[in-house]
Amino acid sequence: MRAAILSIGDELLLGEVVDTNAATIAARLYNLGVNLPLQMTVGDSMQDIVDACQLLAGKSDTVIVTGGLGPTVDDVTAMAAAKLAGSPLEPNLEAMAHLKNFAEKVAEKLHPANDKQALMPVSAKVIPNPVGTACGFSLVHEGCRFFFLPGVPGEMVSMLDETVLPALASSGRLRTLRTKTFKVSGVSEAELDVMLQGMTEGFAAASIAFCVNFPEIEVKIRVVADEELTADEIIAIVGDKTRNILGSRVFAEDGETIDTVVAGLFKKTGATLSLAESCTGGLIAKRITDLSGSSTYFLEGLVTYSNRAKIDLLGVPAQLLEEKGAVSAEVAMAMARGAREKSGSDLALAVTGIAGPEGGSAEKPVGTVFMALAGQEQCRVRLFNFHGDREQVRLVTSFAALNWLRRELLARP
């Protein structure tokens, strides 16, 4: 089965709203085994919608359309569908009953303009909306099946899951799709491409792709096969080969993240953690505490942004700050030791650096970050020279901190 997605709305074309609907639909179709070679976006123009539908009908078996089913003047999708199908646009009794029931359910009289949402092509079949006013509808045009859904994400997802996907699943024209994802760091996209050349040789059903998601890179192995067993066997073989080549560069697989991996390792080892953050402003602590259960290993985090805070809260010597500066290996180590001593944690990690855009110098440019990790026996420090704007420097610093904790915990018994 070949499917396409058509998103409608001027706000999407102008970049005022991010099209999350298309991403949601694409993921659902992939998991179902539907081939999705095309996505399009058009504005609130009836003729543009008709032209797009006509184009996609010639290239697809199924088209899922979102947007333009509201009660306002710019909502013209139903009219475009009627023109496409050469079918009159008339009030649909089922859709009218839905509007009445919805008004009774919310105990509120709907505006007369909402009556527009009951207008559908005569040839269309209603798609119920369990959470909103606008019913969707489906119709067949030139052998292509169209599903028209509202653009409100919550409504669209409910209708997609309850009606559209079951209808596609019952068609019997699906293939088995499998994806294996390796998340890696410490290597460039170009280097990865060279390392993994020939990885899928001998497996015509398999392909490999790379996706940069700063500050990490995802290596995606995809398999498309007619039989589920075949797809599972191929993904296992190619996945094992890829894992062996990438080695320690892999920090997470599939649905894992660096955050969830580190959380799991802390729980597994029983170690506890404290943080002393300067340039990251608490971002590392946020990432750790975003996950449920972090209270079992995360004791405390201090944002010691000023020199006075470093002195008062962490016991960093004022003379050390004067002589070495806040952004230095010596101060980072003093911060880590202070955090560990005051919290009683097994590990304490500290970061101090220059996130920019101001504050850099020739000796310590923007992106200079010192990171220290204090344990029971020793305190180690690392110098990083990151690139990017303020947000990117802070983000990659938090990632590097978590990755250091990951490696430290993996080395523990």
XYZ file of N, CA, C and O in Angstrom, residues 110-206:
388
model
N -24.220 25.677 20.425
C -23.193 25.949 19.419
C -23.597 27.138 18.557
O -24.777 27.407 18.337
N -22.585 27.854 18.078
C -22.836 28.982 17.177
C -23.402 28.458 15.858
O -23.010 27.376 15.389
N -24.323 29.193 15.236
C -24.888 28.749 13.940
C -23.817 28.449 12.888
O -24.035 27.620 11.987
N -22.641 29.087 13.003
C -21.576 28.845 12.027
C -21.095 27.402 12.075
O -20.572 26.879 11.074
N -21.268 26.724 13.222
C -20.843 25.333 13.325
C -21.633 24.401 12.417
O -21.191 23.279 12.132
N -22.817 24.859 11.964
C -23.620 24.027 11.052
C -22.847 23.691 9.781
O -23.091 22.661 9.139
N -21.884 24.573 9.444
C -21.057 24.345 8.255
C -20.311 23.023 8.359
O -20.009 22.388 7.342
N -20.018 22.581 9.572
C -19.231 21.366 9.771
C -20.016 20.091 9.460
O -19.448 19.006 9.472
N -21.301 20.235 9.208
C -22.116 19.080 8.814
C -22.213 18.946 7.302
O -22.798 17.977 6.792
N -21.641 19.911 6.564
C -21.678 19.852 5.096
C -20.593 18.901 4.591
O -19.419 19.042 4.922
N -21.010 17.926 3.789
C -20.083 16.940 3.232
C -20.517 16.557 1.830
O -21.692 16.678 1.475
N -19.575 16.047 1.022
C -19.967 15.510 -0.282
C -20.991 14.378 -0.099
O -20.866 13.577 0.835
N -21.955 14.300 -0.953
C -23.006 13.281 -0.836
C -22.412 11.880 -0.854
O -22.902 10.962 -0.177
N -21.335 11.703 -1.600
C -20.730 10.371 -1.736
C -19.848 9.989 -0.555
O -19.316 8.874 -0.511
N -19.679 10.887 0.412
C -18.744 10.654 1.509
C -19.358 9.795 2.606
O -20.574 9.762 2.808
N -18.471 9.118 3.341
C -18.863 8.326 4.506
C -18.293 9.004 5.750
O -17.107 9.344 5.807
N -19.118 9.191 6.763
C -18.723 9.934 7.950
C -17.665 9.183 8.767
O -17.757 7.962 8.943
N -16.689 9.949 9.271
C -15.726 9.441 10.255
C -16.053 10.122 11.581
O -15.912 11.340 11.702
N -16.508 9.383 12.581
C -16.933 9.990 13.850
C -15.781 10.724 14.539
O -14.631 10.324 14.463
N -16.141 11.823 15.212
C -15.189 12.581 16.023
C -15.598 12.435 17.486
O -16.573 13.047 17.922
N -14.881 11.647 18.276
C -15.288 11.398 19.663
C -15.005 12.543 20.622
O -15.498 12.532 21.747
N -14.234 13.545 20.193
C -13.842 14.592 21.138
C -14.113 16.018 20.654
O -13.918 16.964 21.415
N -14.568 16.216 19.425
C -14.779 17.561 18.906
C -16.025 17.683 18.067
O -16.817 16.743 17.947
N -16.193 18.846 17.455
C -17.416 19.108 16.687
C -17.333 18.623 15.246
O -18.352 18.248 14.656
N -16.150 18.649 14.650
C -16.026 18.363 13.220
C -15.861 16.875 12.940
O -14.812 16.293 13.220
N -16.886 16.263 12.372
C -16.731 14.889 11.884
C -15.839 14.911 10.648
O -15.804 15.890 9.898
N -15.109 13.841 10.448
C -14.363 13.691 9.222
C -15.183 12.906 8.228
O -16.341 12.558 8.481
N -14.588 12.601 7.091
C -15.299 11.777 6.107
C -14.287 11.126 5.174
O -13.127 11.563 5.057
N -14.718 10.064 4.546
C -13.875 9.360 3.574
C -14.629 9.261 2.268
O -15.870 9.274 2.236
N -13.875 9.170 1.187
C -14.463 8.965 -0.135
C -13.409 8.360 -1.044
O -12.214 8.401 -0.758
N -13.860 7.796 -2.139
C -12.959 7.180 -3.119
C -12.998 8.003 -4.393
O -14.076 8.327 -4.914
N -11.795 8.349 -4.889
C -11.690 9.120 -6.123
C -10.626 8.487 -7.005
O -9.469 8.358 -6.611
N -11.035 8.054 -8.170
C -10.136 7.431 -9.150
C -9.333 6.291 -8.533
O -8.133 6.151 -8.756
N -10.010 5.476 -7.756
C -9.386 4.303 -7.155
C -8.566 4.590 -5.915
O -8.017 3.666 -5.305
N -8.458 5.858 -5.509
C -7.691 6.245 -4.324
C -8.659 6.572 -3.190
O -9.631 7.307 -3.384
N -8.369 6.047 -2.013
C -9.226 6.274 -0.854
C -8.719 7.469 -0.063
O -7.564 7.497 0.367
N -9.582 8.457 0.140
C -9.244 9.667 0.876
C -9.902 9.643 2.253
O -11.077 9.290 2.398
N -9.113 10.050 3.257
C -9.637 10.244 4.608
C -9.418 11.714 4.974
O -8.273 12.175 5.027
N -10.503 12.429 5.227
C -10.422 13.841 5.588
C -10.667 13.982 7.084
O -11.722 13.607 7.597
N -9.668 14.538 7.782
C -9.717 14.665 9.232
C -9.500 16.119 9.645
O -8.831 16.876 8.927
N -10.028 16.523 10.800
C -9.778 17.895 11.277
C -8.311 18.102 11.630
O -7.571 17.146 11.851
N -7.906 19.367 11.698
C -6.509 19.672 11.978
C -6.167 19.763 13.453
O -4.990 19.776 13.807
N -7.156 19.841 14.325
C -6.886 19.895 15.761
C -6.236 18.576 16.171
O -6.840 17.510 16.028
N -4.994 18.603 16.668
C -4.248 17.360 16.907
C -4.971 16.340 17.770
O -4.977 15.148 17.442
N -5.568 16.774 18.873
C -6.245 15.830 19.754
C -7.395 15.114 19.069
O -7.612 13.916 19.265
N -8.142 15.851 18.254
C -9.255 15.253 17.516
C -8.744 14.344 16.407
O -9.235 13.226 16.213
N -7.728 14.827 15.682
C -7.180 14.046 14.572
C -6.655 12.696 15.039
O -6.937 11.659 14.418
N -5.907 12.680 16.145
C -5.310 11.438 16.627
C -6.392 10.433 17.016
O -6.284 9.239 16.698
N -7.418 10.886 17.695
C -8.502 9.980 18.088
C -9.173 9.351 16.874
O -9.417 8.134 16.838
N -9.442 10.146 15.867
C -10.111 9.638 14.662
C -9.190 8.743 13.844
O -9.617 7.749 13.258
N -7.906 9.107 13.833
C -6.929 8.282 13.123
C -6.854 6.895 13.743
O -6.907 5.872 13.038
N -6.737 6.845 15.071
C -6.560 5.571 15.769
C -7.832 4.726 15.779
O -7.770 3.501 15.673
N -8.975 5.372 15.912
C -10.223 4.626 16.070
C -10.872 4.216 14.758
O -11.607 3.224 14.717
N -10.613 4.964 13.690
C -11.306 4.673 12.422
C -10.355 4.412 11.261
O -10.457 3.393 10.573
N -9.409 5.344 11.026
C -8.608 5.275 9.810
C -7.636 4.097 9.829
O -7.604 3.289 8.881
N -6.850 3.969 10.891
C -5.866 2.889 10.928
C -6.506 1.505 10.914
O -6.009 0.607 10.207
N -7.594 1.266 11.659
C -8.265 -0.040 11.543
C -8.741 -0.327 10.127
O -8.676 -1.480 9.670
N -9.205 0.715 9.431
C -9.655 0.514 8.051
C -8.486 0.125 7.152
O -8.615 -0.755 6.287
N -7.340 0.743 7.355
C -6.160 0.402 6.551
C -5.642 -0.988 6.900
O -5.222 -1.743 6.017
N -5.679 -1.327 8.174
C -5.176 -2.635 8.610
C -6.000 -3.768 8.022
O -5.484 -4.871 7.792
N -7.271 -3.526 7.781
C -8.146 -4.570 7.246
C -8.033 -4.732 5.740
O -8.650 -5.625 5.159
N -7.210 -3.877 5.109
C -7.111 -3.931 3.646
C -6.297 -5.109 3.155
O -6.439 -5.549 2.010
N -5.390 -5.621 4.004
C -4.609 -6.792 3.618
C -3.510 -6.522 2.622
O -2.947 -7.437 2.047
N -3.137 -5.250 2.433
C -2.088 -4.906 1.464
C -0.878 -4.286 2.154
O -0.233 -3.401 1.625
N -0.567 -4.758 3.343
C 0.510 -4.177 4.132
C 1.758 -5.050 4.103
O 1.678 -6.256 3.906
N 2.907 -4.418 4.335
C 4.169 -5.137 4.422
C 4.699 -5.017 5.843
O 4.236 -4.174 6.633
N 5.672 -5.829 6.176
C 6.275 -5.777 7.502
C 7.470 -4.829 7.470
O 8.396 -5.003 6.695
N 7.413 -3.803 8.322
C 8.479 -2.819 8.413
C 9.125 -2.921 9.789
O 8.438 -3.032 10.802
N 10.430 -2.899 9.823
C 11.157 -2.935 11.079
C 12.244 -1.848 11.061
O 12.874 -1.600 10.027
N 12.459 -1.240 12.219
C 13.513 -0.234 12.352
C 14.323 -0.503 13.609
O 13.754 -0.793 14.664
N 15.629 -0.414 13.480
C 16.532 -0.519 14.617
C 17.349 0.772 14.664
O 17.954 1.165 13.660
N 17.340 1.455 15.822
C 18.023 2.734 15.940
C 19.162 2.653 16.950
O 18.971 2.158 18.064
N 20.328 3.127 16.539
C 21.477 3.264 17.427
C 21.775 4.754 17.580
O 21.936 5.464 16.579
N 21.858 5.221 18.813
C 22.190 6.619 19.072
C 23.655 6.694 19.474
O 24.085 6.011 20.402
N 24.407 7.503 18.748
C 25.858 7.511 18.927
C 26.365 8.926 19.166
O 25.708 9.922 18.836
N 27.559 9.009 19.731
C 28.237 10.290 19.938
C 29.727 10.086 19.737
O 30.221 8.955 19.700
N 30.445 11.184 19.599
C 31.894 11.104 19.456
C 32.379 10.750 18.073
O 33.550 10.401 17.893
N 31.517 10.849 17.082
C 31.896 10.532 15.707
C 31.008 11.346 14.783
O 29.848 11.631 15.093
N 31.543 11.763 13.628
C 30.775 12.589 12.699
C 29.912 11.731 11.787
O 30.116 10.518 11.651
N 28.955 12.375 11.153
C 28.068 11.677 10.224
C 28.850 11.081 9.057
O 28.597 9.950 8.632
N 29.812 11.840 8.549
C 30.617 11.350 7.425
C 31.438 10.128 7.835
O 31.576 9.161 7.070
N 31.999 10.156 9.053
C 32.781 9.015 9.537
C 31.896 7.787 9.707
O 32.305 6.659 9.383
N 30.680 7.994 10.195
C 29.755 6.882 10.356
C 29.432 6.242 9.013
O 29.334 5.010 8.898
N 29.254 7.082 8.003
C 28.919 6.566 6.673
C 30.020 5.646 6.163
O 29.752 4.584 5.590
N 31.265 6.028 6.384
C 32.399 5.200 5.944
C 32.467 3.910 6.773
O 32.690 2.818 6.242
N 32.302 4.040 8.078
C 32.389 2.883 8.967
C 31.360 1.802 8.612
O 31.631 0.602 8.728
N 30.187 2.232 8.168
C 29.084 1.280 7.972
C 28.825 0.952 6.503
O 27.782 0.377 6.173
N 29.764 1.301 5.637
C 29.597 0.951 4.225
C 29.561 -0.569 4.064
O 30.360 -1.292 4.665
N 28.629 -1.042 3.266
C 28.487 -2.473 3.017
C 27.766 -3.220 4.121
O 27.655 -4.446 4.065
N 27.241 -2.499 5.095
C 26.592 -3.144 6.230
C 25.364 -3.947 5.812
O 25.068 -4.998 6.379
N 24.632 -3.458 4.805
C 23.406 -4.143 4.375
C 23.631 -5.009 3.141
O 22.668 -5.485 2.544
N 24.893 -5.206 2.764
C 25.187 -6.014 1.581
C 24.651 -7.438 1.760
O 24.848 -8.073 2.794
N 23.960 -7.920 0.752
C 23.354 -9.243 0.829
C 21.937 -9.236 1.360
O 21.272 -10.271 1.398
N 21.470 -8.055 1.776
C 20.099 -7.928 2.297
C 19.400 -6.809 1.532
O 19.445 -5.641 1.927
N 18.767 -7.163 0.423
C 18.115 -6.167 -0.420
C 16.981 -5.460 0.307
O 16.635 -4.319 -0.025
N 16.407 -6.118 1.310
C 15.279 -5.528 2.032
C 15.709 -4.506 3.062
O 14.872 -3.806 3.632
N 17.019 -4.406 3.321
C 17.516 -3.534 4.380
C 18.167 -2.276 3.815
O 18.742 -2.282 2.727
